[in-house]
Amino acid sequence: MGFVLAAAGSAVGLGNIWKFPYMAGQHGGAAFLVVYLGLVFTIGLSVMLAEFAIGRAAERNPVGAFARLGGRAWSVVGYVGVAAGFVILSFYSVVAGWTLAYVVKTATGLLHGASPGGLGRSFGAFVAEPMEPLVYHGLFMILTVSVVIGGVARGIERASRVLMPALFVLLLLLVARAVTLDGAGAGLRYFLAPDFSKVDATMVSAALAQAFFSLSLGMGCMLTYASYLAHGEDLPRLAMRVVALDTLVAVLAGCLILPAVFAFGFDPAAGPGLAFITLPAVFSRMPAGDIFGTLFFVLLAIAALTSAVSMLEVVVAYFVDERGLGRTRASVIFGLVIFLLGIPSSLSMGPWKDFTIAGKGFLELMDYLASNLLLPVGGVMMAVFVGWVIHPRAVAEATSDGTHRFAWAPLWRVICRYVAPVAITWILVGGL
Ligand code: TRP
């Protein structure tokens, strides 16, 4: 139970509630959802199980795990993961900082008399003013570092037991409000009635990137958590649970945000600000919206914290286990480095808005490089490693030496050996 909570805590976060709806909004709505679901339950689930099997077999951080099971050359996979940890957490913490800021803003009257257009402008003004978002980014990194210093987050784990179900219930309530707004029907159709002419290489690669991001795959988070797992646990079942839970939350977030986007006349392709203008607009149309809004942003900040902790944990575990740094020291130093790396991402939403590369600001560029390149590359190598290098050992892990039934073992083998490497490479090349 603790492990499912920790792994689900890593998976469920801003990726589901902030990123998924705007990705779906930019890439054709329902067609994106269908492609996303297809990728999640084939490649995503298989790579999740691969990370679990590698982690539990090696009982190490990602760099050490690959070195132990496959020899020095394979440890490069672990390094890709550590690098991805730096890059992703740097902008993730910026967005998590927005969440903290919105806790305060909704609690102190943001919604009073606000129109949807006004809420859009107030988000724009917030990210344009450089200091405030930076302070919240710093605050969020301090929270993340504090949890990681405490070792494998007991308190957070215990808290998640109550808070994650609370987030889920609140989401259901908000979906009910959003779909009954005037004009929400168009948004529901957009999200649930697929138009397959929207499927192209860019969209498929965006869906794959989103699958890796949302499931925390490709950088060794799941591998690291599984390394603490007892032998005898049924890995395929755990993988299935985590994947199903994460996907359910993403779909609910889509059913909340997209109908509201259409009802309020926002642009579904607005990008990273979408959730932060749409959610307050939904709260402003509910009785006791201040209270629901504040509560929601608190729960979202905690969901983001459990994800951020899993990323920093990979970085710290590497420097502690392989480089002999103390845990506190490693957490503080790399927390600070990641904070600094996040500054350009934060500025890119405001003062540096006009500085773009390939049409993307710095924050979106960091996200793109990590999610479309580092994570899929990490994922391919993990699949290949399990499919070709340690296959018998991996199956022994997945079945706990034959004590569990594992009906889809042959399918897992085919996906790890052929489908995932070929499909991911093809998607990577096509997308880039
Ligand atoms: N999956 C988390 C989310 O959806 C973010 C996250 C945590 C992540 N660990 C990761 C993303 C590892 C990529 C890789 O918010």
CSV table of C-alpha atoms and ligand atoms in Angstrom, one decimal:
chain,number,residue,atom,x,y,z
A,1,MET,CA,0.0,0.0,0.0
A,2,GLY,CA,2.8,2.4,0.9
A,3,PHE,CA,4.5,1.7,-2.4
A,4,VAL,CA,1.4,2.2,-4.5
A,5,LEU,CA,0.9,5.5,-2.8
A,6,ALA,CA,4.5,6.6,-3.4
A,7,ALA,CA,4.5,5.5,-7.0
A,8,ALA,CA,1.0,7.0,-7.6
A,9,GLY,CA,2.2,10.1,-5.7
A,10,SER,CA,5.0,10.4,-8.2
A,11,ALA,CA,2.8,9.8,-11.2
A,12,VAL,CA,-0.1,12.0,-10.3
A,13,GLY,CA,0.8,15.6,-10.3
A,14,LEU,CA,0.9,18.7,-12.5
A,15,GLY,CA,1.3,16.4,-15.5
A,16,ASN,CA,-2.3,15.2,-15.1
A,17,ILE,CA,-4.0,18.4,-14.1
A,18,TRP,CA,-1.9,21.2,-15.6
A,19,LYS,CA,-0.2,19.7,-18.6
A,20,PHE,CA,-2.6,17.0,-19.9
A,21,PRO,CA,-5.5,19.3,-20.6
A,22,TYR,CA,-3.5,21.9,-22.5
A,23,MET,CA,-1.7,19.2,-24.5
A,24,ALA,CA,-5.0,17.7,-25.5
A,25,GLY,CA,-6.2,21.3,-26.2
A,26,GLN,CA,-3.3,21.9,-28.5
A,27,HIS,CA,-3.4,18.6,-30.3
A,28,GLY,CA,-7.0,18.0,-31.3
A,29,GLY,CA,-8.8,16.9,-28.2
A,30,ALA,CA,-10.4,13.5,-28.4
A,31,ALA,CA,-8.1,12.2,-31.1
A,32,PHE,CA,-5.2,13.0,-28.8
A,33,LEU,CA,-7.0,11.2,-25.9
A,34,VAL,CA,-7.4,8.1,-28.0
A,35,VAL,CA,-3.8,8.0,-29.1
A,36,TYR,CA,-2.7,8.8,-25.6
A,37,LEU,CA,-4.7,5.9,-24.1
A,38,GLY,CA,-3.4,3.5,-26.7
A,39,LEU,CA,0.2,4.4,-25.9
A,40,VAL,CA,-0.3,4.4,-22.1
A,41,PHE,CA,-1.7,0.9,-22.0
A,42,THR,CA,0.9,-0.7,-24.3
A,43,ILE,CA,4.3,1.1,-24.2
A,44,GLY,CA,3.6,3.0,-21.0
A,45,LEU,CA,2.5,0.0,-19.0
A,46,SER,CA,5.4,-2.1,-20.3
A,47,VAL,CA,8.1,0.5,-19.5
A,48,MET,CA,6.6,1.0,-16.1
A,49,LEU,CA,6.9,-2.8,-15.4
A,50,ALA,CA,10.4,-2.7,-16.9
A,51,GLU,CA,11.4,0.0,-14.4
A,52,PHE,CA,9.8,-1.9,-11.5
A,53,ALA,CA,11.7,-5.1,-12.5
A,54,ILE,CA,15.0,-3.4,-12.9
A,55,GLY,CA,14.7,-1.5,-9.7
A,56,ARG,CA,13.7,-4.4,-7.6
A,57,ALA,CA,16.3,-6.7,-9.1
A,58,ALA,CA,19.1,-4.3,-8.5
A,59,GLU,CA,18.0,-2.6,-5.3
A,60,ARG,CA,20.0,0.5,-6.4
A,61,ASN,CA,19.6,4.1,-7.8
A,62,PRO,CA,19.3,4.1,-11.6
A,63,VAL,CA,23.0,4.6,-12.4
A,64,GLY,CA,24.1,1.9,-9.9
A,65,ALA,CA,21.3,-0.4,-11.0
A,66,PHE,CA,22.3,-0.5,-14.7
A,67,ALA,CA,25.9,-0.8,-13.8
A,68,ARG,CA,25.2,-3.8,-11.5
A,69,LEU,CA,22.9,-5.7,-13.8
A,70,GLY,CA,24.4,-4.8,-17.2
A,71,GLY,CA,27.9,-3.5,-16.7
A,72,ARG,CA,29.4,0.0,-16.8
A,73,ALA,CA,28.3,0.9,-20.3
A,74,TRP,CA,24.7,0.5,-19.4
A,75,SER,CA,25.0,3.0,-16.6
A,76,VAL,CA,24.6,5.8,-19.2
A,77,VAL,CA,20.8,5.1,-19.0
A,78,GLY,CA,21.0,6.1,-15.4
A,79,TYR,CA,22.9,9.3,-16.3
A,80,VAL,CA,20.2,10.2,-18.9
A,81,GLY,CA,17.7,9.9,-16.0
A,82,VAL,CA,19.7,12.1,-13.6
A,83,ALA,CA,20.0,14.8,-16.3
A,84,ALA,CA,16.3,14.6,-17.0
A,85,GLY,CA,15.7,15.0,-13.3
A,86,PHE,CA,17.5,18.4,-13.3
A,87,VAL,CA,15.8,19.6,-16.4
A,88,ILE,CA,12.2,18.6,-15.6
A,89,LEU,CA,12.3,19.6,-11.9
A,90,SER,CA,13.6,23.0,-12.8
A,91,PHE,CA,10.4,24.0,-14.7
A,92,TYR,CA,8.1,21.7,-12.8
A,93,SER,CA,8.9,23.7,-9.6
A,94,VAL,CA,8.1,27.0,-11.4
A,95,VAL,CA,4.6,25.7,-12.2
A,96,ALA,CA,4.2,24.2,-8.7
A,97,GLY,CA,5.1,27.7,-7.5
A,98,TRP,CA,2.2,29.1,-9.4
A,99,THR,CA,0.0,26.6,-7.6
A,100,LEU,CA,1.2,27.8,-4.2
A,101,ALA,CA,0.6,31.4,-5.3
A,102,TYR,CA,-2.9,30.5,-6.4
A,103,VAL,CA,-3.6,29.0,-2.9
A,104,VAL,CA,-2.9,32.4,-1.5
A,105,LYS,CA,-4.7,34.3,-4.3
A,106,THR,CA,-7.9,32.3,-4.1
A,107,ALA,CA,-7.9,32.5,-0.3
A,108,THR,CA,-7.5,36.2,-0.4
A,109,GLY,CA,-10.3,37.2,-2.8
A,110,LEU,CA,-9.0,36.6,-6.3
A,111,LEU,CA,-12.4,35.4,-7.3
A,112,HIS,CA,-14.4,38.3,-5.9
A,113,GLY,CA,-16.2,39.9,-8.7
A,114,ALA,CA,-13.8,38.5,-11.3
A,115,SER,CA,-14.8,37.8,-14.9
A,116,PRO,CA,-13.2,35.0,-16.9
A,117,GLY,CA,-11.4,37.6,-19.0
A,118,GLY,CA,-10.2,39.3,-15.8
A,119,LEU,CA,-8.9,36.0,-14.5
A,120,GLY,CA,-6.9,35.5,-17.7
A,121,ARG,CA,-5.4,39.0,-17.4
A,122,SER,CA,-4.6,38.5,-13.7
A,123,PHE,CA,-2.6,35.3,-14.5
A,124,GLY,CA,-0.8,37.2,-17.3
A,125,ALA,CA,0.1,40.0,-14.8
A,126,PHE,CA,1.2,37.5,-12.2
A,127,VAL,CA,3.7,35.7,-14.4
A,128,ALA,CA,4.9,38.9,-16.0
A,129,GLU,CA,5.9,40.4,-12.7
A,130,PRO,CA,9.2,38.6,-12.2
A,131,MET,CA,9.7,38.5,-8.4
A,132,GLU,CA,6.5,37.0,-7.1
A,133,PRO,CA,6.6,33.8,-9.2
A,134,LEU,CA,10.3,33.4,-8.5
A,135,VAL,CA,9.7,33.6,-4.7
A,136,TYR,CA,7.1,30.9,-5.0
A,137,HIS,CA,9.4,28.7,-7.1
A,138,GLY,CA,12.0,29.1,-4.4
A,139,LEU,CA,9.5,28.3,-1.7
A,140,PHE,CA,8.5,25.1,-3.5
A,141,MET,CA,12.1,24.0,-3.9
A,142,ILE,CA,12.6,24.5,-0.2
A,143,LEU,CA,9.6,22.3,0.5
A,144,THR,CA,10.9,19.6,-1.9
A,145,VAL,CA,14.4,19.7,-0.4
A,146,SER,CA,13.0,19.5,3.1
A,147,VAL,CA,11.0,16.3,2.3
A,148,VAL,CA,13.9,14.7,0.5
A,149,ILE,CA,16.3,15.4,3.4
A,150,GLY,CA,13.9,13.5,5.7
A,151,GLY,CA,14.7,10.3,3.9
A,152,VAL,CA,12.0,8.4,2.2
A,153,ALA,CA,9.2,10.7,3.0
A,154,ARG,CA,7.2,9.1,5.8
A,155,GLY,CA,5.1,12.1,6.6
A,156,ILE,CA,4.2,12.8,3.0
A,157,GLU,CA,3.3,9.1,2.5
A,158,ARG,CA,1.0,9.1,5.5
A,159,ALA,CA,-0.5,12.5,4.4
A,160,SER,CA,-1.1,11.2,0.8
A,161,ARG,CA,-3.2,8.4,2.2
A,162,VAL,CA,-5.9,11.0,3.0
A,163,LEU,CA,-5.1,13.8,0.6
A,164,MET,CA,-5.0,11.9,-2.7
A,165,PRO,CA,-8.5,10.6,-2.2
A,166,ALA,CA,-9.5,14.1,-1.2
A,167,LEU,CA,-8.1,15.5,-4.5
A,168,PHE,CA,-10.0,12.8,-6.4
A,169,VAL,CA,-13.3,13.6,-4.7
A,170,LEU,CA,-12.9,17.3,-5.3
A,171,LEU,CA,-12.0,16.6,-9.0
A,172,LEU,CA,-15.3,14.7,-9.4
A,173,LEU,CA,-17.2,17.6,-7.8
A,174,LEU,CA,-15.5,20.1,-10.1
A,175,VAL,CA,-16.2,18.0,-13.2
A,176,ALA,CA,-19.9,18.0,-12.2
A,177,ARG,CA,-19.8,21.8,-12.0
A,178,ALA,CA,-17.8,22.2,-15.3
A,179,VAL,CA,-20.0,20.0,-17.5
A,180,THR,CA,-23.1,21.8,-16.4
A,181,LEU,CA,-21.9,25.3,-17.4
A,182,ASP,CA,-23.7,26.8,-20.3
A,183,GLY,CA,-21.8,25.9,-23.4
A,184,ALA,CA,-19.8,23.1,-21.9
A,185,GLY,CA,-21.2,20.6,-24.4
A,186,ALA,CA,-18.9,21.8,-27.1
A,187,GLY,CA,-15.9,21.2,-24.8
A,188,LEU,CA,-17.1,17.7,-23.9
A,189,ARG,CA,-17.5,16.9,-27.6
A,190,TYR,CA,-14.0,18.3,-28.3
A,191,PHE,CA,-12.5,16.1,-25.6
A,192,LEU,CA,-14.6,12.9,-26.2
A,193,ALA,CA,-15.7,12.7,-29.8
A,194,PRO,CA,-12.6,12.0,-31.9
A,195,ASP,CA,-11.8,13.5,-35.2
A,196,PHE,CA,-9.1,11.2,-36.5
A,197,SER,CA,-8.0,13.6,-39.3
A,198,LYS,CA,-6.1,15.4,-36.5
A,199,VAL,CA,-3.7,12.4,-36.0
A,200,ASP,CA,-0.3,13.2,-37.4
A,201,ALA,CA,3.4,12.6,-36.4
A,202,THR,CA,3.6,15.7,-34.2
A,203,MET,CA,0.5,14.7,-32.3
A,204,VAL,CA,1.6,11.1,-31.8
A,205,SER,CA,4.9,12.2,-30.5
A,206,ALA,CA,3.3,14.7,-28.2
A,207,ALA,CA,1.0,11.9,-26.9
A,208,LEU,CA,4.0,9.7,-26.2
A,209,ALA,CA,5.9,12.5,-24.5
A,210,GLN,CA,2.9,13.2,-22.4
A,211,ALA,CA,2.6,9.5,-21.5
A,212,PHE,CA,6.2,9.3,-20.2
A,213,PHE,CA,5.8,12.6,-18.4
A,214,SER,CA,2.6,11.7,-16.7
A,215,LEU,CA,3.6,8.2,-15.7
A,216,SER,CA,7.0,9.4,-14.4
A,217,LEU,CA,8.8,7.1,-16.8
A,218,GLY,CA,12.2,7.1,-18.5
A,219,MET,CA,14.2,8.8,-15.8
A,220,GLY,CA,14.3,6.2,-13.1
A,221,CYS,CA,11.8,7.5,-10.6
A,222,MET,CA,9.8,4.3,-10.7
A,223,LEU,CA,13.0,2.3,-10.8
A,224,THR,CA,14.3,4.0,-7.7
A,225,TYR,CA,11.0,3.5,-5.8
A,226,ALA,CA,10.8,-0.1,-6.8
A,227,SER,CA,14.3,-0.7,-5.5
A,228,TYR,CA,12.8,-0.3,-2.0
A,229,LEU,CA,10.1,-2.8,-2.7
A,230,ALA,CA,9.9,-6.2,-0.9
A,231,HIS,CA,10.4,-9.4,-3.0
A,232,GLY,CA,7.2,-11.3,-3.5
A,233,GLU,CA,5.1,-8.2,-4.5
A,234,ASP,CA,3.2,-8.7,-7.7
A,235,LEU,CA,4.8,-6.2,-10.0
A,236,PRO,CA,2.5,-6.4,-13.0
A,237,ARG,CA,-0.5,-5.8,-10.8
A,238,LEU,CA,1.1,-2.8,-9.1
A,239,ALA,CA,2.1,-1.4,-12.5
A,240,MET,CA,-1.5,-1.8,-13.7
A,241,ARG,CA,-2.9,0.0,-10.7
A,242,VAL,CA,-0.5,3.0,-10.9
A,243,VAL,CA,-1.1,3.4,-14.6
A,244,ALA,CA,-4.9,3.1,-14.3
A,245,LEU,CA,-5.0,5.6,-11.4
A,246,ASP,CA,-2.8,8.1,-13.2
A,247,THR,CA,-4.8,7.9,-16.4
A,248,LEU,CA,-8.1,8.2,-14.5
A,249,VAL,CA,-7.0,11.5,-13.0
A,250,ALA,CA,-5.8,12.9,-16.3
A,251,VAL,CA,-9.1,12.0,-18.0
A,252,LEU,CA,-11.0,13.7,-15.2
A,253,ALA,CA,-8.9,16.8,-15.5
A,254,GLY,CA,-9.7,16.9,-19.2
A,255,CYS,CA,-13.4,16.6,-18.4
A,256,LEU,CA,-13.0,19.5,-16.0
A,257,ILE,CA,-10.8,21.9,-17.9
A,258,LEU,CA,-11.9,21.5,-21.6
A,259,PRO,CA,-15.6,21.9,-21.1
A,260,ALA,CA,-14.9,25.0,-19.0
A,261,VAL,CA,-12.5,26.4,-21.6
A,262,PHE,CA,-15.3,26.2,-24.2
A,263,ALA,CA,-18.0,27.5,-21.8
A,264,PHE,CA,-15.9,30.6,-20.9
A,265,GLY,CA,-14.6,31.2,-24.5
A,266,PHE,CA,-10.9,30.6,-23.7
A,267,ASP,CA,-8.6,29.2,-26.3
A,268,PRO,CA,-7.9,25.4,-25.8
A,269,ALA,CA,-4.5,25.9,-27.4
A,270,ALA,CA,-3.5,28.6,-25.0
A,271,GLY,CA,-0.6,26.5,-23.6
A,272,PRO,CA,0.9,26.4,-20.1
A,273,GLY,CA,-1.4,29.1,-18.6
A,274,LEU,CA,-4.6,27.2,-19.5
A,275,ALA,CA,-5.3,25.5,-16.1
A,276,PHE,CA,-4.5,28.7,-14.2
A,277,ILE,CA,-7.1,30.8,-16.0
A,278,THR,CA,-9.8,28.1,-16.4
A,279,LEU,CA,-9.9,26.6,-12.9
A,280,PRO,CA,-10.4,30.0,-11.1
A,281,ALA,CA,-13.2,30.7,-13.6
A,282,VAL,CA,-14.9,27.4,-12.6
A,283,PHE,CA,-14.5,28.2,-8.9
A,284,SER,CA,-16.0,31.7,-9.4
A,285,ARG,CA,-19.1,30.0,-10.7
A,286,MET,CA,-19.6,27.8,-7.6
A,287,PRO,CA,-21.1,28.4,-4.2
A,288,ALA,CA,-18.2,28.7,-1.7
A,289,GLY,CA,-15.8,29.0,-4.6
A,290,ASP,CA,-13.1,30.6,-2.5
A,291,ILE,CA,-13.1,27.6,-0.2
A,292,PHE,CA,-13.2,25.0,-3.0
A,293,GLY,CA,-10.6,26.9,-4.9
A,294,THR,CA,-8.2,27.2,-2.0
A,295,LEU,CA,-8.6,23.6,-1.1
A,296,PHE,CA,-8.1,22.5,-4.7
A,297,PHE,CA,-4.8,24.4,-5.1
A,298,VAL,CA,-3.6,23.1,-1.7
A,299,LEU,CA,-4.2,19.5,-2.8
A,300,LEU,CA,-2.7,20.2,-6.3
A,301,ALA,CA,0.4,21.7,-4.6
A,302,ILE,CA,0.7,18.5,-2.5
A,303,ALA,CA,0.3,16.3,-5.5
A,304,ALA,CA,3.1,18.3,-7.2
A,305,LEU,CA,5.2,18.0,-4.1
A,306,THR,CA,5.0,14.2,-4.1
A,307,SER,CA,6.1,14.2,-7.8
A,308,ALA,CA,8.9,16.7,-7.3
A,309,VAL,CA,10.2,14.6,-4.4
A,310,SER,CA,10.4,11.6,-6.7
A,311,MET,CA,12.5,13.6,-9.1
A,312,LEU,CA,14.9,15.1,-6.6
A,313,GLU,CA,15.2,11.6,-5.0
A,314,VAL,CA,16.7,10.2,-8.2
A,315,VAL,CA,19.3,13.0,-8.3
A,316,VAL,CA,20.1,12.7,-4.6
A,317,ALA,CA,20.2,8.9,-4.5
A,318,TYR,CA,22.8,9.0,-7.3
A,319,PHE,CA,25.1,11.5,-5.6
A,320,VAL,CA,24.7,9.8,-2.2
A,321,ASP,CA,25.2,6.2,-3.4
A,322,GLU,CA,27.7,6.7,-6.2
A,323,ARG,CA,29.5,9.8,-5.2
A,324,GLY,CA,29.6,9.6,-1.5
A,325,LEU,CA,27.9,12.9,-0.7
A,326,GLY,CA,25.9,13.2,2.4
A,327,ARG,CA,22.1,13.2,2.0
A,328,THR,CA,21.5,16.6,3.4
A,329,ARG,CA,24.3,18.2,1.5
A,330,ALA,CA,23.3,16.6,-1.8
A,331,SER,CA,19.7,17.7,-1.3
A,332,VAL,CA,20.6,21.3,-0.5
A,333,ILE,CA,23.2,21.7,-3.3
A,334,PHE,CA,21.2,20.2,-6.1
A,335,GLY,CA,18.0,21.8,-4.9
A,336,LEU,CA,19.7,25.1,-5.3
A,337,VAL,CA,21.1,24.2,-8.7
A,338,ILE,CA,17.7,23.2,-9.9
A,339,PHE,CA,16.2,26.4,-8.4
A,340,LEU,CA,18.7,28.5,-10.5
A,341,LEU,CA,18.1,26.4,-13.6
A,342,GLY,CA,14.4,27.2,-13.2
A,343,ILE,CA,14.8,31.0,-13.2
A,344,PRO,CA,14.9,31.4,-17.0
A,345,SER,CA,11.7,29.2,-17.2
A,346,SER,CA,9.9,31.4,-14.9
A,347,LEU,CA,11.0,34.6,-16.7
A,348,SER,CA,10.1,33.1,-20.0
A,349,MET,CA,6.4,33.4,-19.1
A,350,GLY,CA,6.7,37.1,-18.5
A,351,PRO,CA,9.7,39.5,-19.2
A,352,TRP,CA,11.3,37.0,-21.6
A,353,LYS,CA,8.1,36.1,-23.4
A,354,ASP,CA,9.4,37.2,-26.8
A,355,PHE,CA,12.6,35.2,-26.6
A,356,THR,CA,11.6,32.0,-28.4
A,357,ILE,CA,13.3,29.1,-30.1
A,358,ALA,CA,11.3,27.2,-32.7
A,359,GLY,CA,8.2,29.1,-31.4
A,360,LYS,CA,8.7,27.9,-27.8
A,361,GLY,CA,9.6,29.9,-24.8
A,362,PHE,CA,12.3,28.6,-22.4
A,363,LEU,CA,9.9,26.8,-20.1
A,364,GLU,CA,8.2,25.0,-23.0
A,365,LEU,CA,11.6,24.3,-24.6
A,366,MET,CA,12.9,22.6,-21.4
A,367,ASP,CA,9.8,20.6,-21.2
A,368,TYR,CA,10.0,19.7,-24.9
A,369,LEU,CA,13.6,18.6,-24.7
A,370,ALA,CA,13.1,16.5,-21.6
A,371,SER,CA,9.8,15.0,-22.5
A,372,ASN,CA,10.3,14.5,-26.2
A,373,LEU,CA,13.9,13.5,-26.1
A,374,LEU,CA,15.4,12.5,-22.7
A,375,LEU,CA,12.5,10.5,-21.4
A,376,PRO,CA,11.7,8.5,-24.6
A,377,VAL,CA,15.5,7.8,-25.0
A,378,GLY,CA,15.6,6.5,-21.4
A,379,GLY,CA,12.4,4.5,-22.0
A,380,VAL,CA,13.8,2.8,-25.1
A,381,MET,CA,16.9,1.8,-23.4
A,382,MET,CA,15.0,0.4,-20.4
A,383,ALA,CA,12.8,-1.6,-22.7
A,384,VAL,CA,15.7,-2.9,-24.7
A,385,PHE,CA,17.6,-3.7,-21.4
A,386,VAL,CA,14.7,-5.8,-20.1
A,387,GLY,CA,13.8,-7.3,-23.5
A,388,TRP,CA,17.2,-8.3,-24.6
A,389,VAL,CA,19.8,-8.1,-21.8
A,390,ILE,CA,18.2,-9.4,-18.6
A,391,HIS,CA,15.0,-10.9,-19.9
A,392,PRO,CA,14.9,-14.2,-17.8
A,393,ARG,CA,15.8,-12.2,-14.7
A,394,ALA,CA,13.2,-9.6,-15.4
A,395,VAL,CA,10.5,-12.2,-15.9
A,396,ALA,CA,11.6,-13.8,-12.6
A,397,GLU,CA,11.1,-10.5,-11.0
A,398,ALA,CA,7.7,-9.8,-12.6
A,399,THR,CA,6.4,-13.2,-11.4
A,400,SER,CA,8.3,-13.3,-8.1
A,401,ASP,CA,10.1,-16.4,-9.3
A,402,GLY,CA,7.0,-18.0,-10.7
A,403,THR,CA,4.8,-17.5,-7.7
A,404,HIS,CA,2.4,-15.1,-9.5
A,405,ARG,CA,0.5,-15.6,-12.7
A,406,PHE,CA,1.6,-13.1,-15.3
A,407,ALA,CA,-0.7,-13.8,-18.3
A,408,TRP,CA,0.6,-11.1,-20.5
A,409,ALA,CA,4.3,-12.0,-20.1
A,410,PRO,CA,4.7,-12.9,-23.8
A,411,LEU,CA,3.1,-9.6,-24.8
A,412,TRP,CA,5.4,-7.8,-22.5
A,413,ARG,CA,8.4,-9.5,-24.1
A,414,VAL,CA,7.3,-8.5,-27.6
A,415,ILE,CA,6.6,-4.9,-26.6
A,416,CYS,CA,10.0,-4.6,-24.8
A,417,ARG,CA,11.9,-6.3,-27.5
A,418,TYR,CA,10.4,-4.9,-30.7
A,419,VAL,CA,7.3,-2.7,-30.4
A,420,ALA,CA,8.6,-0.1,-27.9
A,421,PRO,CA,12.1,0.4,-29.4
A,422,VAL,CA,10.8,0.6,-33.0
A,423,ALA,CA,7.7,2.7,-32.2
A,424,ILE,CA,9.5,5.1,-29.8
A,425,THR,CA,12.4,5.6,-32.2
A,426,TRP,CA,10.0,6.2,-35.1
A,427,ILE,CA,8.0,8.6,-33.1
A,428,LEU,CA,11.1,10.4,-31.8
A,429,VAL,CA,12.5,10.9,-35.3
A,430,GLY,CA,9.1,11.9,-36.7
A,431,GLY,CA,8.4,14.3,-33.9
A,432,LEU,CA,11.8,16.0,-34.0
B,1,TRP,N1,4.5,12.4,-13.4
B,1,TRP,C1,4.6,13.6,-12.7
B,1,TRP,C2,3.3,14.4,-13.0
B,1,TRP,O1,2.5,14.0,-13.8
B,1,TRP,C3,5.8,14.4,-12.9
B,1,TRP,C4,7.0,13.5,-12.7
B,1,TRP,C5,7.5,12.9,-11.6
B,1,TRP,C6,7.9,13.0,-13.7
B,1,TRP,N2,8.6,12.1,-11.8
B,1,TRP,C7,8.8,12.2,-13.2
B,1,TRP,C8,7.9,13.3,-15.1
B,1,TRP,C9,9.8,11.6,-13.9
B,1,TRP,C10,8.9,12.7,-15.9
B,1,TRP,C11,9.8,11.8,-15.3
B,1,TRP,O2,3.2,15.5,-12.6
